[in-house]
Structures are given as structure tokens and as C-alpha cells.
PDB file of C-alpha atoms in Angstrom:
ATOM      1  CA  THR N 166     -22.597  12.790  -3.224  1.00  0.00           C
ATOM      2  CA  GLY N 167     -22.749   9.731  -1.320  1.00  0.00           C
ATOM      3  CA  VAL N 168     -22.428   7.867   2.033  1.00  0.00           C
ATOM      4  CA  GLN N 169     -19.198   6.655   3.512  1.00  0.00           C
ATOM      5  CA  GLY N 170     -19.016   3.393   3.406  1.00  0.00           C
ATOM      6  CA  ARG N 171     -16.983   1.835   6.981  1.00  0.00           C
ATOM      7  CA  LEU N 172     -15.034  -1.800   5.884  1.00  0.00           C
ATOM      8  CA  ASP N 173     -15.972  -2.901   9.968  1.00  0.00           C
ATOM      9  CA  THR N 174     -19.368  -3.188   7.520  1.00  0.00           C
ATOM     10  CA  PHE N 175     -17.421  -6.327   5.102  1.00  0.00           C
ATOM     11  CA  PHE N 176     -15.003  -7.820   6.574  1.00  0.00           C
ATOM     12  CA  LYS N 177     -15.010  -9.779  10.096  1.00  0.00           C
ATOM     13  CA  VAL N 178     -12.964  -8.523  13.018  1.00  0.00           C
ATOM     14  CA  ILE N 179     -10.573 -11.171  14.524  1.00  0.00           C
TER      15      ILE N 179
ATOM     16  CA  MET I 209      15.796 -12.824  16.845  1.00  0.00           C
ATOM     17  CA  LEU I 210      15.203 -10.991  13.607  1.00  0.00           C
ATOM     18  CA  GLU I 211      18.221  -9.758  11.049  1.00  0.00           C
ATOM     19  CA  GLY I 212      16.973  -8.569   7.829  1.00  0.00           C
ATOM     20  CA  LYS I 213      20.099  -6.874   5.641  1.00  0.00           C
ATOM     21  CA  PHE I 214      17.556  -4.966   2.663  1.00  0.00           C
ATOM     22  CA  GLU I 215      20.010  -4.177  -0.513  1.00  0.00           C
ATOM     23  CA  GLU I 216      18.536  -0.536  -0.296  1.00  0.00           C
ATOM     24  CA  ALA I 217      16.858   1.557   2.141  1.00  0.00           C
ATOM     25  CA  SER I 218      14.978   3.152  -0.498  1.00  0.00           C
ATOM     26  CA  LEU I 219      12.617  -0.059  -0.593  1.00  0.00           C
ATOM     27  CA  LEU I 220      11.383   0.554   3.227  1.00  0.00           C
ATOM     28  CA  LYS I 221      11.847   4.196   3.101  1.00  0.00           C
ATOM     29  CA  LYS I 222       8.674   3.885   0.129  1.00  0.00           C
ATOM     30  CA  VAL I 223       6.938   1.841   1.750  1.00  0.00           C
ATOM     31  CA  VAL I 224       7.169   4.084   4.845  1.00  0.00           C
ATOM     32  CA  GLU I 225       6.549   6.405   3.372  1.00  0.00           C
ATOM     33  CA  SER I 226       3.385   5.150   1.262  1.00  0.00           C
ATOM     34  CA  ILE I 227       1.830   4.706   4.965  1.00  0.00           C
ATOM     35  CA  LYS I 228       2.506   6.402   7.358  1.00  0.00           C
ATOM     36  CA  ASP I 229      -0.073   8.604   6.705  1.00  0.00           C
ATOM     37  CA  SER I 230      -2.883   6.259   6.745  1.00  0.00           C
ATOM     38  CA  VAL I 231      -2.069   4.735   9.544  1.00  0.00           C
ATOM     39  CA  GLN I 232       0.207   5.665  12.780  1.00  0.00           C
ATOM     40  CA  LEU I 233       0.501   2.937  14.598  1.00  0.00           C
ATOM     41  CA  CYS I 234       1.097  -0.912  13.844  1.00  0.00           C
ATOM     42  CA  ASN I 235       2.206  -4.677  14.084  1.00  0.00           C
ATOM     43  CA  PHE I 236       5.108  -4.636  11.899  1.00  0.00           C
ATOM     44  CA  VAL I 237       5.004  -9.541  12.293  1.00  0.00           C
ATOM     45  CA  CYS I 238       8.393 -11.049  11.496  1.00  0.00           C
ATOM     46  CA  SER I 239       7.913 -15.038   9.884  1.00  0.00           C
ATOM     47  CA  GLU I 240      10.136 -16.957   8.373  1.00  0.00           C
ATOM     48  CA  HIS I 241       8.439 -15.726   5.266  1.00  0.00           C
ATOM     49  CA  GLY I 242       9.540 -11.943   5.503  1.00  0.00           C
ATOM     50  CA  ILE I 243       7.524  -8.733   7.475  1.00  0.00           C
ATOM     51  CA  THR I 244       3.548  -8.349   7.730  1.00  0.00           C
ATOM     52  CA  VAL I 245       1.587  -5.274   7.710  1.00  0.00           C
ATOM     53  CA  GLN I 246      -1.879  -5.329   9.247  1.00  0.00           C
ATOM     54  CA  ALA I 247      -3.669  -1.985   9.283  1.00  0.00           C
ATOM     55  CA  VAL I 248      -6.425  -0.055   9.753  1.00  0.00           C
ATOM     56  CA  ASP I 249      -7.482   3.991   9.346  1.00  0.00           C
ATOM     57  CA  ASP I 250      -8.883   5.972  12.267  1.00  0.00           C
ATOM     58  CA  SER I 251     -12.171   6.546  10.106  1.00  0.00           C
ATOM     59  CA  ARG I 252     -12.019   2.135   8.685  1.00  0.00           C
ATOM     60  CA  VAL I 253     -12.878   3.504   5.790  1.00  0.00           C
ATOM     61  CA  LEU I 254      -8.857   2.589   4.257  1.00  0.00           C
ATOM     62  CA  LEU I 255      -7.351  -0.845   5.308  1.00  0.00           C
ATOM     63  CA  VAL I 256      -2.861  -0.749   4.281  1.00  0.00           C
ATOM     64  CA  SER I 257      -2.640  -4.351   3.973  1.00  0.00           C
ATOM     65  CA  LEU I 258       1.983  -5.280   3.452  1.00  0.00           C
ATOM     66  CA  LEU I 259       3.644  -8.085   2.817  1.00  0.00           C
ATOM     67  CA  ILE I 260       8.034  -7.621   2.307  1.00  0.00           C
ATOM     68  CA  GLY I 261       8.892 -11.126   1.585  1.00  0.00           C
ATOM     69  CA  ASN I 262      11.986 -12.828   2.581  1.00  0.00           C
ATOM     70  CA  GLU I 263      13.424 -12.764  -1.117  1.00  0.00           C
ATOM     71  CA  VAL I 264      12.991  -9.197  -0.464  1.00  0.00           C
ATOM     72  CA  PHE I 265      15.946  -8.904   1.290  1.00  0.00           C
ATOM     73  CA  SER I 266      19.515  -9.598   0.538  1.00  0.00           C
ATOM     74  CA  ASP I 267      19.943 -11.609   3.733  1.00  0.00           C
ATOM     75  CA  TYR I 268      17.484 -12.609   5.904  1.00  0.00           C
ATOM     76  CA  ARG I 269      16.607 -14.208   8.605  1.00  0.00           C
ATOM     77  CA  CYS I 270      13.978 -14.609  11.384  1.00  0.00           C
ATOM     78  CA  ASP I 271      14.102 -18.479  13.800  1.00  0.00           C
ATOM     79  CA  ARG I 272      10.713 -17.124  15.249  1.00  0.00           C
ATOM     80  CA  ASN I 273       7.715 -15.243  15.464  1.00  0.00           C
ATOM     81  CA  ILE I 274       8.789 -11.624  16.275  1.00  0.00           C
ATOM     82  CA  THR I 275       6.078  -8.514  16.775  1.00  0.00           C
ATOM     83  CA  LEU I 276       7.185  -4.974  16.486  1.00  0.00           C
ATOM     84  CA  GLY I 277       5.369  -2.536  17.559  1.00  0.00           C
ATOM     85  CA  VAL I 278       6.098   0.293  15.621  1.00  0.00           C
ATOM     86  CA  ASP I 279       4.737   4.151  15.511  1.00  0.00           C
ATOM     87  CA  LEU I 280       5.032   5.282  11.460  1.00  0.00           C
ATOM     88  CA  LYS I 281       5.753   8.809  11.761  1.00  0.00           C
ATOM     89  CA  SER I 282       9.230   8.277  14.711  1.00  0.00           C
ATOM     90  CA  PHE I 283      10.207   4.659  12.020  1.00  0.00           C
ATOM     91  CA  ALA I 284       9.869   7.138   8.857  1.00  0.00           C
ATOM     92  CA  LYS I 285      11.793   9.858  10.633  1.00  0.00           C
ATOM     93  CA  ILE I 286      15.113   8.286  11.581  1.00  0.00           C
ATOM     94  CA  ILE I 287      14.505   5.750   7.945  1.00  0.00           C
ATOM     95  CA  ARG I 288      15.226   9.110   6.563  1.00  0.00           C
ATOM     96  CA  CYS I 289      18.697   9.402   8.374  1.00  0.00           C
ATOM     97  CA  GLY I 290      20.143   6.748   5.990  1.00  0.00           C
ATOM     98  CA  GLY I 291      21.180   6.457   2.090  1.00  0.00           C
ATOM     99  CA  ASN I 292      18.737   4.881  -0.263  1.00  0.00           C
ATOM    100  CA  ASP I 293      21.562   3.253  -1.662  1.00  0.00           C
ATOM    101  CA  ASP I 294      22.939   2.189   1.896  1.00  0.00           C
ATOM    102  CA  TYR I 295      22.456  -1.364   2.627  1.00  0.00           C
ATOM    103  CA  LEU I 296      20.278  -1.081   6.207  1.00  0.00           C
ATOM    104  CA  THR I 297      20.238  -3.936   8.236  1.00  0.00           C
ATOM    105  CA  LEU I 298      17.159  -4.504  11.042  1.00  0.00           C
ATOM    106  CA  ILE I 299      17.984  -6.275  13.903  1.00  0.00           C
ATOM    107  CA  ALA I 300      15.469  -7.470  16.956  1.00  0.00           C
ATOM    108  CA  GLU I 301      15.856  -9.663  19.771  1.00  0.00           C
ATOM    109  CA  ASP I 302      12.663 -11.791  20.334  1.00  0.00           C
ATOM    110  CA  SER I 303      10.857 -10.209  22.167  1.00  0.00           C
ATOM    111  CA  PRO I 304      12.282  -6.776  21.784  1.00  0.00           C
ATOM    112  CA  ASP I 305      11.874  -3.905  23.391  1.00  0.00           C
ATOM    113  CA  SER I 306      13.612  -1.520  20.485  1.00  0.00           C
ATOM    114  CA  VAL I 307      14.666  -2.734  17.142  1.00  0.00           C
ATOM    115  CA  THR I 308      17.413  -1.258  15.471  1.00  0.00           C
ATOM    116  CA  LEU I 309      18.321  -0.211  12.270  1.00  0.00           C
ATOM    117  CA  VAL I 310      22.097   0.035  10.801  1.00  0.00           C
ATOM    118  CA  PHE I 311      22.099   1.864   7.221  1.00  0.00           C
ATOM    119  CA  GLU I 312      25.879   0.948   5.582  1.00  0.00           C
ATOM    120  CA  ASP I 313      27.506   3.514   3.035  1.00  0.00           C
ATOM    121  CA  LYS I 314      28.623   1.419  -0.121  1.00  0.00           C
ATOM    122  CA  ASN I 315      31.432   3.855  -1.015  1.00  0.00           C
ATOM    123  CA  SER I 316      33.181   4.765   2.011  1.00  0.00           C
ATOM    124  CA  ASP I 317      33.562   2.692   5.629  1.00  0.00           C
ATOM    125  CA  ARG I 318      30.777   5.041   7.462  1.00  0.00           C
ATOM    126  CA  ILE I 319      28.024   3.133   8.585  1.00  0.00           C
ATOM    127  CA  SER I 320      25.606   4.399  10.974  1.00  0.00           C
ATOM    128  CA  GLU I 321      22.736   3.094  13.674  1.00  0.00           C
ATOM    129  CA  TYR I 322      19.895   3.894  15.085  1.00  0.00           C
ATOM    130  CA  SER I 323      17.831   2.276  17.603  1.00  0.00           C
ATOM    131  CA  LEU I 324      13.440   2.910  18.004  1.00  0.00           C
ATOM    132  CA  LYS I 325      11.518   1.969  21.006  1.00  0.00           C
ATOM    133  CA  LEU I 326       8.731  -0.446  19.994  1.00  0.00           C
ATOM    134  CA  MET I 327       5.437   0.173  21.778  1.00  0.00           C
ATOM    135  CA  GLU I 328       2.074  -2.470  22.855  1.00  0.00           C
ATOM    136  CA  ILE I 329      -0.101  -2.708  20.221  1.00  0.00           C
ATOM    137  CA  ASP I 330      -3.305  -3.528  21.272  1.00  0.00           C
ATOM    138  CA  ASN I 331      -4.499  -4.201  17.190  1.00  0.00           C
ATOM    139  CA  GLU I 332      -7.882  -6.408  15.826  1.00  0.00           C
ATOM    140  CA  PHE I 333      -7.556  -7.947  12.827  1.00  0.00           C
ATOM    141  CA  LEU I 334     -10.158  -7.559   9.918  1.00  0.00           C
ATOM    142  CA  LYS I 335     -10.455 -11.044   7.954  1.00  0.00           C
ATOM    143  CA  ILE I 336      -9.804 -10.685   4.608  1.00  0.00           C
ATOM    144  CA  ASP I 337     -11.557 -13.871   2.215  1.00  0.00           C
ATOM    145  CA  ASP I 338     -10.417 -14.106  -1.215  1.00  0.00           C
ATOM    146  CA  MET I 339     -12.881 -12.907  -3.744  1.00  0.00           C
ATOM    147  CA  ASP I 340     -14.087 -12.493  -6.794  1.00  0.00           C
ATOM    148  CA  TYR I 341     -13.908  -9.457  -8.020  1.00  0.00           C
ATOM    149  CA  ASP I 342     -16.383  -7.758 -10.747  1.00  0.00           C
ATOM    150  CA  SER I 343     -13.584  -6.411 -12.438  1.00  0.00           C
ATOM    151  CA  VAL I 344     -10.209  -6.248 -11.964  1.00  0.00           C
ATOM    152  CA  ILE I 345      -7.420  -3.175 -13.854  1.00  0.00           C
ATOM    153  CA  LYS I 346      -4.146  -2.730 -14.595  1.00  0.00           C
ATOM    154  CA  MET I 347      -2.587   0.631 -15.692  1.00  0.00           C
ATOM    155  CA  PRO I 348       0.603   2.501 -14.814  1.00  0.00           C
ATOM    156  CA  SER I 349       0.722   3.072 -11.133  1.00  0.00           C
ATOM    157  CA  ILE I 350       2.100   6.235 -12.676  1.00  0.00           C
ATOM    158  CA  ASP I 351      -1.322   7.074 -14.062  1.00  0.00           C
ATOM    159  CA  PHE I 352      -3.477   6.282 -11.805  1.00  0.00           C
ATOM    160  CA  GLN I 353      -1.626   8.498  -9.508  1.00  0.00           C
ATOM    161  CA  LYS I 354      -1.651  11.443 -12.275  1.00  0.00           C
ATOM    162  CA  ILE I 355      -5.648  11.177 -13.160  1.00  0.00           C
ATOM    163  CA  CYS I 356      -6.991  10.864  -9.306  1.00  0.00           C
ATOM    164  CA  ARG I 357      -4.654  14.056  -8.340  1.00  0.00           C
ATOM    165  CA  ASP I 358      -6.086  15.924 -11.623  1.00  0.00           C
ATOM    166  CA  LEU I 359      -9.599  14.934 -11.324  1.00  0.00           C
ATOM    167  CA  SER I 360      -9.603  16.280  -7.083  1.00  0.00           C
ATOM    168  CA  THR I 361      -9.595  19.638  -7.920  1.00  0.00           C
ATOM    169  CA  LEU I 362     -12.795  19.463  -9.256  1.00  0.00           C
ATOM    170  CA  SER I 363     -14.499  16.705  -5.907  1.00  0.00           C
ATOM    171  CA  GLU I 364     -14.010  15.267  -3.142  1.00  0.00           C
ATOM    172  CA  SER I 365     -14.950  12.236  -5.169  1.00  0.00           C
ATOM    173  CA  LEU I 366     -13.732   9.959  -7.672  1.00  0.00           C
ATOM    174  CA  GLN I 367     -16.363   7.623 -10.459  1.00  0.00           C
ATOM    175  CA  ILE I 368     -14.704   5.582 -11.743  1.00  0.00           C
ATOM    176  CA  LEU I 369     -17.266   2.719 -13.999  1.00  0.00           C
ATOM    177  CA  ILE I 370     -15.405  -0.242 -15.568  1.00  0.00           C
ATOM    178  CA  THR I 371     -16.862  -1.965 -19.462  1.00  0.00           C
ATOM    179  CA  LYS I 372     -15.364  -3.997 -21.356  1.00  0.00           C
ATOM    180  CA  ASP I 373     -13.933  -1.154 -23.656  1.00  0.00           C
ATOM    181  CA  SER I 374     -12.814   1.352 -21.129  1.00  0.00           C
ATOM    182  CA  ILE I 375     -12.847   2.261 -17.870  1.00  0.00           C
ATOM    183  CA  LYS I 376     -14.042   5.868 -17.153  1.00  0.00           C
ATOM    184  CA  PHE I 377     -13.111   8.439 -14.272  1.00  0.00           C
ATOM    185  CA  MET I 378     -15.405  10.585 -13.707  1.00  0.00           C
ATOM    186  CA  ALA I 379     -15.264  13.018 -10.391  1.00  0.00           C
ATOM    187  CA  GLU I 380     -17.675  16.269 -10.248  1.00  0.00           C
ATOM    188  CA  GLY I 381     -18.170  18.610  -8.812  1.00  0.00           C
ATOM    189  CA  GLU I 382     -20.043  22.144  -7.860  1.00  0.00           C
ATOM    190  CA  THR I 383     -16.980  24.512 -10.521  1.00  0.00           C
ATOM    191  CA  GLY I 384     -18.151  22.270 -12.607  1.00  0.00           C
ATOM    192  CA  ASN I 385     -17.086  18.363 -14.274  1.00  0.00           C
ATOM    193  CA  GLY I 386     -14.143  16.304 -15.147  1.00  0.00           C
ATOM    194  CA  SER I 387     -13.732  12.846 -16.384  1.00  0.00           C
ATOM    195  CA  VAL I 388     -10.813  10.578 -17.834  1.00  0.00           C
ATOM    196  CA  ILE I 389     -11.168   7.462 -20.130  1.00  0.00           C
ATOM    197  CA  LEU I 390      -8.340   4.583 -21.002  1.00  0.00           C
ATOM    198  CA  LYS I 391      -9.038   1.801 -23.214  1.00  0.00           C
ATOM    199  CA  PRO I 392      -7.574  -1.453 -22.559  1.00  0.00           C
ATOM    200  CA  ARG I 393      -3.779  -1.296 -24.272  1.00  0.00           C
ATOM    201  CA  THR I 394      -0.847  -4.054 -24.715  1.00  0.00           C
ATOM    202  CA  ASP I 395       2.176  -2.074 -25.029  1.00  0.00           C
ATOM    203  CA  ILE I 396       5.105  -4.657 -25.762  1.00  0.00           C
ATOM    204  CA  ASP I 397       8.332  -3.342 -26.325  1.00  0.00           C
ATOM    205  CA  LYS I 398       7.992  -1.252 -22.987  1.00  0.00           C
ATOM    206  CA  PRO I 399       5.033  -3.821 -21.363  1.00  0.00           C
ATOM    207  CA  GLU I 400       4.475  -1.380 -17.823  1.00  0.00           C
ATOM    208  CA  GLN I 401       2.850   1.269 -20.356  1.00  0.00           C
ATOM    209  CA  SER I 402       0.135  -1.691 -20.479  1.00  0.00           C
ATOM    210  CA  ILE I 403      -3.610  -1.036 -19.616  1.00  0.00           C
ATOM    211  CA  THR I 404      -6.123  -4.462 -19.076  1.00  0.00           C
ATOM    212  CA  VAL I 405      -9.553  -5.541 -18.706  1.00  0.00           C
ATOM    213  CA  LYS I 406     -11.119  -8.011 -17.053  1.00  0.00           C
ATOM    214  CA  LEU I 407     -14.679  -7.869 -16.575  1.00  0.00           C
ATOM    215  CA  ASN I 408     -17.029 -10.503 -14.318  1.00  0.00           C
ATOM    216  CA  ASN I 409     -19.942  -7.382 -14.911  1.00  0.00           C
ATOM    217  CA  ALA I 410     -19.744  -4.083 -15.226  1.00  0.00           C
ATOM    218  CA  VAL I 411     -18.782  -1.955 -12.202  1.00  0.00           C
ATOM    219  CA  ASN I 412     -20.113   1.757 -11.586  1.00  0.00           C
ATOM    220  CA  SER I 413     -18.411   2.563  -7.445  1.00  0.00           C
ATOM    221  CA  THR I 414     -17.847   6.080  -6.230  1.00  0.00           C
ATOM    222  CA  PHE I 415     -14.714   6.520  -3.620  1.00  0.00           C
ATOM    223  CA  GLY I 416     -13.264   9.284  -1.906  1.00  0.00           C
ATOM    224  CA  LEU I 417     -10.410  11.550  -2.974  1.00  0.00           C
ATOM    225  CA  LYS I 418      -9.398  11.863   0.189  1.00  0.00           C
ATOM    226  CA  TYR I 419      -8.017   8.520   0.653  1.00  0.00           C
ATOM    227  CA  ILE I 420      -7.229   7.604  -3.096  1.00  0.00           C
ATOM    228  CA  ALA I 421      -4.417  10.445  -2.089  1.00  0.00           C
ATOM    229  CA  ASP I 422      -3.303   8.101  -0.125  1.00  0.00           C
ATOM    230  CA  ILE I 423      -2.812   5.051  -1.631  1.00  0.00           C
ATOM    231  CA  VAL I 424      -1.630   6.523  -4.511  1.00  0.00           C
ATOM    232  CA  LYS I 425       1.585   7.769  -2.530  1.00  0.00           C
ATOM    233  CA  GLY I 426       2.305   3.335  -3.080  1.00  0.00           C
ATOM    234  CA  THR I 427       3.088   5.226  -6.728  1.00  0.00           C
ATOM    235  CA  SER I 428       6.281   4.485  -6.315  1.00  0.00           C
ATOM    236  CA  LEU I 429       6.828   1.147  -5.002  1.00  0.00           C
ATOM    237  CA  SER I 430       5.710  -0.385  -8.644  1.00  0.00           C
ATOM    238  CA  ASN I 431       5.174   0.516 -12.439  1.00  0.00           C
ATOM    239  CA  GLN I 432       1.829  -0.870 -12.534  1.00  0.00           C
ATOM    240  CA  ILE I 433      -1.226  -1.022  -9.592  1.00  0.00           C
ATOM    241  CA  VAL I 434      -4.348  -3.501  -9.779  1.00  0.00           C
ATOM    242  CA  ILE I 435      -6.780  -2.939  -8.844  1.00  0.00           C
ATOM    243  CA  LYS I 436      -9.960  -5.090  -8.292  1.00  0.00           C
ATOM    244  CA  ILE I 437     -13.674  -3.705  -7.815  1.00  0.00           C
ATOM    245  CA  SER I 438     -17.039  -4.819  -7.138  1.00  0.00           C
ATOM    246  CA  ASN I 439     -19.915  -3.053  -7.213  1.00  0.00           C
ATOM    247  CA  ARG I 440     -20.415  -1.959  -3.203  1.00  0.00           C
ATOM    248  CA  THR I 441     -17.861  -3.287  -1.783  1.00  0.00           C
ATOM    249  CA  PRO I 442     -14.440  -2.219  -0.703  1.00  0.00           C
ATOM    250  CA  ALA I 443     -12.222  -2.479  -3.600  1.00  0.00           C
ATOM    251  CA  LEU I 444      -8.094  -2.861  -3.703  1.00  0.00           C
ATOM    252  CA  PHE I 445      -5.384  -1.434  -4.694  1.00  0.00           C
ATOM    253  CA  GLU I 446      -2.200  -3.195  -5.200  1.00  0.00           C
ATOM    254  CA  TYR I 447       1.135  -2.224  -5.321  1.00  0.00           C
ATOM    255  CA  LYS I 448       3.436  -5.668  -6.433  1.00  0.00           C
ATOM    256  CA  LEU I 449       7.084  -5.591  -5.154  1.00  0.00           C
ATOM    257  CA  GLN I 450       9.862  -8.242  -6.560  1.00  0.00           C
ATOM    258  CA  SER I 451       8.167 -10.455  -3.581  1.00  0.00           C
ATOM    259  CA  GLY I 452       5.068  -8.893  -2.023  1.00  0.00           C
ATOM    260  CA  TYR I 453       3.010  -6.626  -2.171  1.00  0.00           C
ATOM    261  CA  LEU I 454       1.608  -3.067  -0.713  1.00  0.00           C
ATOM    262  CA  ARG I 455      -1.903  -3.358  -1.067  1.00  0.00           C
ATOM    263  CA  PHE I 456      -5.365  -0.925  -0.219  1.00  0.00           C
ATOM    264  CA  TYR I 457      -8.706  -1.326   0.846  1.00  0.00           C
ATOM    265  CA  LEU I 458     -10.867   1.087   0.273  1.00  0.00           C
ATOM    266  CA  ALA I 459     -14.793   1.050   1.482  1.00  0.00           C
ATOM    267  CA  PRO I 460     -16.639   2.997  -1.818  1.00  0.00           C
ATOM    268  CA  LYS I 461     -19.682   5.068  -0.818  1.00  0.00           C
ATOM    269  CA  PHE I 462     -23.254   4.845  -1.087  1.00  0.00           C
ATOM    270  CA  GLU I 463     -25.403   6.879  -2.789  1.00  0.00           C
ATOM    271  CA  ASP I 464     -27.820   8.276  -0.178  1.00  0.00           C
TER     272      ASP I 464
END
């Protein structure tokens, strides 16, 4: 039921 | 030096119980404004963001920023030693090796003191900009918890569909399907029972229920949960504290 997204795709690591 | 006194130990207990299964090692960053935590789970799907504002404490002082690197599993064991109604004071030096927890029983002279060794935790920080979300819903946190627990018996995924006049939670599994539809409602006598929907765009998003099962552990912190969702971006699940919040950012699932 779909592919799990990752937060790194959306938020910049600082 | 940090010295923060909670009127009741139960608040910090609930906070630790709410996040300890999502993240294990995290830095409690103490400043004059209060205590903040940001940590991401090992799979990098769920982010925990906590602010315990200084107004939550009955006494609070923190002269300079202090970072407490905490193993939450160990912290949870210590914090369970205190009574829910006890005063709880956190004490740490400016460059601490340990943090001290002092529990004071209000009904007797019993004072219990524990110290937890701190760790050097090198965690990166994710920059989260303020976003305009497609939809913001507010609903009783206990209802959200029940819906998610019920639907998790059928599927590993929860689909949330929001239109201006309804919120639909759906789960499709091998053994069967389930859905729960809620309508916005205002309860004047019990505002915590109200359900509100603010909608800019209709939403259709899917999330892993194993992560949501961890999020709903925050239910005891607030009567209401605020869920901010946009299509194809992480959703924000927020439990407000008297001053501050416990937020979870959860990355969605995509179609293959």
C-alpha cells in the first residue's frame, strides 16, 4: 500500500 | 544552572511516555524560554518536536543554554519512581554530566532524589519552515486515538480524506475495509468535543499506522489534537500544552 516517504526529502538538515 | 520545578511530575512523565517509543536518544535543550527537544526516529519518517514553555513550571531558572543528552528509556525508568502528584524539580549544572530529579511528596516529608547520567548526543537538526497547509483539523484527541487503533486492526495504512464538510479515515486490508466519517461540529458546553475543519484544498493523504500508533501516545497530554495536512508533504500532529506543545511530523506514503 504505497511507498513510505522520508522526512529528509522535505526538510533541510542543518 | 538549570532548576525547573513542575507542580506535578505527571506532566513530564506523560511527555516522556509519549515520545520514548519513537525516539530513544535526544537532547533536551534548556534555555530561559523553557525546554525544547527535536529528534527523528531511526527510519527518518517521524520527527518529534517538543516545547515545554517556562510558564509550565512553577519555578524556572536557566541562566545559560544547557543541553541534556538523555537516553529516554533510562529517563522513563527513573521518572516512574516518582508519584504523579509529586513536585518534580530538574537540576543541572552548566556543563553537566548528569541531571538530578527531585520528587517531593506533597502529603509527607518524603523527598526522593535520583540522578541520570547524560550522554553526548550528536544529532542533526531539521529545519522546518512554517507552511501553509491544505487543511487544518481539530478534534478530540481520544477520538482520533480510537479511530486509529480500530482501523489498525485492518490495515498498515491510514488514508485521510478531508473536504470542507467531512473528515474520512479509511483503512483497506486483506481481511476487510473500514472507514469512519466525522462532520464538523461545535459543542458550546464542551468545547473539547468540537471538531473543526479549515480547508484550503481537499486532502487525500496516506500514513503508516505503526507511526500513528506512536503519535497517539500523546493523547493524555491534551483533550484536542490539531492535524495539519497538505497533499504529498509531511503532516503535523500537535498536542498543545498549557505553554508549549508536543508535535509529530510524519512523512506520508506515496502510491507506487
